Amino acid sequence: MCQHQPPCPTAESADRESARRVAHHPEQGWSLLCNGVLLFEDTGELLPDGRVIAPHRPLDTGQVTTAA
């Protein structure tokens, strides 16, 4: 599917999220990558073969809270 040089990572690669976007719909919360992966704003993914990758955003946001 990818026509870029060098080619983007495949949908099976660990770094699949670094493929280029071919469609981006932030108002709907998703992007289509050139390797066929649907990437959702919650970091979940739908792979071209139908497999689902659960959201995997970091749990620690690095924010410091203070007592009031």
PDB file of C-alpha atoms in Angstrom:
ATOM      1  CA  MET A   1       0.000   0.000   0.000  1.00  0.00           C
ATOM      2  CA  CYS A   2       2.805   2.455   0.871  1.00  0.00           C
ATOM      3  CA  GLN A   3       4.416   4.234  -2.087  1.00  0.00           C
ATOM      4  CA  HIS A   4       6.861   6.310   0.020  1.00  0.00           C
ATOM      5  CA  GLN A   5      10.642   6.025  -0.230  1.00  0.00           C
ATOM      6  CA  PRO A   6      11.888   4.699   2.056  1.00  0.00           C
ATOM      7  CA  PRO A   7       8.698   2.742   2.673  1.00  0.00           C
ATOM      8  CA  CYS A   8       6.748   3.290   5.865  1.00  0.00           C
ATOM      9  CA  PRO A   9       6.592   0.523   8.495  1.00  0.00           C
ATOM     10  CA  THR A  10       4.082  -2.216   7.763  1.00  0.00           C
ATOM     11  CA  ALA A  11       0.969  -2.777   9.848  1.00  0.00           C
ATOM     12  CA  GLU A  12       2.750  -5.728  11.503  1.00  0.00           C
ATOM     13  CA  SER A  13       5.786  -3.654  12.560  1.00  0.00           C
ATOM     14  CA  ALA A  14       6.226  -2.523  16.151  1.00  0.00           C
ATOM     15  CA  ASP A  15       6.624   1.060  14.896  1.00  0.00           C
ATOM     16  CA  ARG A  16       3.513   0.940  12.657  1.00  0.00           C
ATOM     17  CA  GLU A  17       2.225   4.224  14.148  1.00  0.00           C
ATOM     18  CA  SER A  18       5.086   6.132  12.506  1.00  0.00           C
ATOM     19  CA  ALA A  19       3.664   5.542   9.002  1.00  0.00           C
ATOM     20  CA  ARG A  20       2.443   8.649   7.187  1.00  0.00           C
ATOM     21  CA  ARG A  21      -1.163   9.764   7.462  1.00  0.00           C
ATOM     22  CA  VAL A  22      -3.205   9.568   4.286  1.00  0.00           C
ATOM     23  CA  ALA A  23      -6.454  10.759   5.872  1.00  0.00           C
ATOM     24  CA  HIS A  24      -6.893  12.703   9.103  1.00  0.00           C
ATOM     25  CA  HIS A  25     -10.243  13.449  10.738  1.00  0.00           C
ATOM     26  CA  PRO A  26      -9.583  14.959  14.178  1.00  0.00           C
ATOM     27  CA  GLU A  27     -13.236  15.967  14.490  1.00  0.00           C
ATOM     28  CA  GLN A  28     -14.082  12.245  14.369  1.00  0.00           C
ATOM     29  CA  GLY A  29     -11.022  11.120  16.323  1.00  0.00           C
ATOM     30  CA  TRP A  30      -9.199   8.962  13.767  1.00  0.00           C
ATOM     31  CA  SER A  31      -6.482   8.887  11.114  1.00  0.00           C
ATOM     32  CA  LEU A  32      -5.759   6.404   8.340  1.00  0.00           C
ATOM     33  CA  LEU A  33      -2.094   5.576   7.916  1.00  0.00           C
ATOM     34  CA  CYS A  34      -0.553   4.549   4.594  1.00  0.00           C
ATOM     35  CA  ASN A  35       0.032   1.034   5.936  1.00  0.00           C
ATOM     36  CA  GLY A  36      -3.747   0.564   6.327  1.00  0.00           C
ATOM     37  CA  VAL A  37      -3.861   1.094  10.100  1.00  0.00           C
ATOM     38  CA  LEU A  38      -6.720   3.139  11.549  1.00  0.00           C
ATOM     39  CA  LEU A  39      -5.273   5.096  14.450  1.00  0.00           C
ATOM     40  CA  PHE A  40      -7.723   6.515  16.998  1.00  0.00           C
ATOM     41  CA  GLU A  41      -7.148   9.548  19.212  1.00  0.00           C
ATOM     42  CA  ASP A  42      -7.326   7.364  22.336  1.00  0.00           C
ATOM     43  CA  THR A  43      -4.281   5.483  20.891  1.00  0.00           C
ATOM     44  CA  GLY A  44      -6.321   2.422  19.977  1.00  0.00           C
ATOM     45  CA  GLU A  45      -5.758   0.905  16.544  1.00  0.00           C
ATOM     46  CA  LEU A  46      -7.603  -1.191  14.004  1.00  0.00           C
ATOM     47  CA  LEU A  47      -5.231  -3.202  11.822  1.00  0.00           C
ATOM     48  CA  PRO A  48      -6.002  -4.019   8.171  1.00  0.00           C
ATOM     49  CA  ASP A  49      -6.644  -7.684   9.011  1.00  0.00           C
ATOM     50  CA  GLY A  50      -9.317  -6.699  11.560  1.00  0.00           C
ATOM     51  CA  ARG A  51      -7.236  -7.119  14.718  1.00  0.00           C
ATOM     52  CA  VAL A  52      -7.834  -4.537  17.422  1.00  0.00           C
ATOM     53  CA  ILE A  53      -5.017  -2.969  19.431  1.00  0.00           C
ATOM     54  CA  ALA A  54      -6.344  -1.618  22.724  1.00  0.00           C
ATOM     55  CA  PRO A  55      -5.604   1.998  23.665  1.00  0.00           C
ATOM     56  CA  HIS A  56      -2.128   2.302  25.134  1.00  0.00           C
ATOM     57  CA  ARG A  57      -1.665   5.905  26.189  1.00  0.00           C
ATOM     58  CA  PRO A  58       0.726   6.481  29.077  1.00  0.00           C
ATOM     59  CA  LEU A  59      -0.793   6.238  32.536  1.00  0.00           C
ATOM     60  CA  ASP A  60       1.526   8.837  34.065  1.00  0.00           C
ATOM     61  CA  THR A  61       0.780  12.270  32.597  1.00  0.00           C
ATOM     62  CA  GLY A  62       3.638  13.917  34.480  1.00  0.00           C
ATOM     63  CA  GLN A  63       1.279  16.412  36.081  1.00  0.00           C
ATOM     64  CA  VAL A  64       1.970  17.473  39.621  1.00  0.00           C
ATOM     65  CA  THR A  65      -0.983  18.072  41.879  1.00  0.00           C
ATOM     66  CA  THR A  66      -0.837  20.259  44.944  1.00  0.00           C
ATOM     67  CA  ALA A  67      -2.972  20.181  48.044  1.00  0.00           C
ATOM     68  CA  ALA A  68      -5.332  23.101  48.377  1.00  0.00           C
TER      69      ALA A  68
END
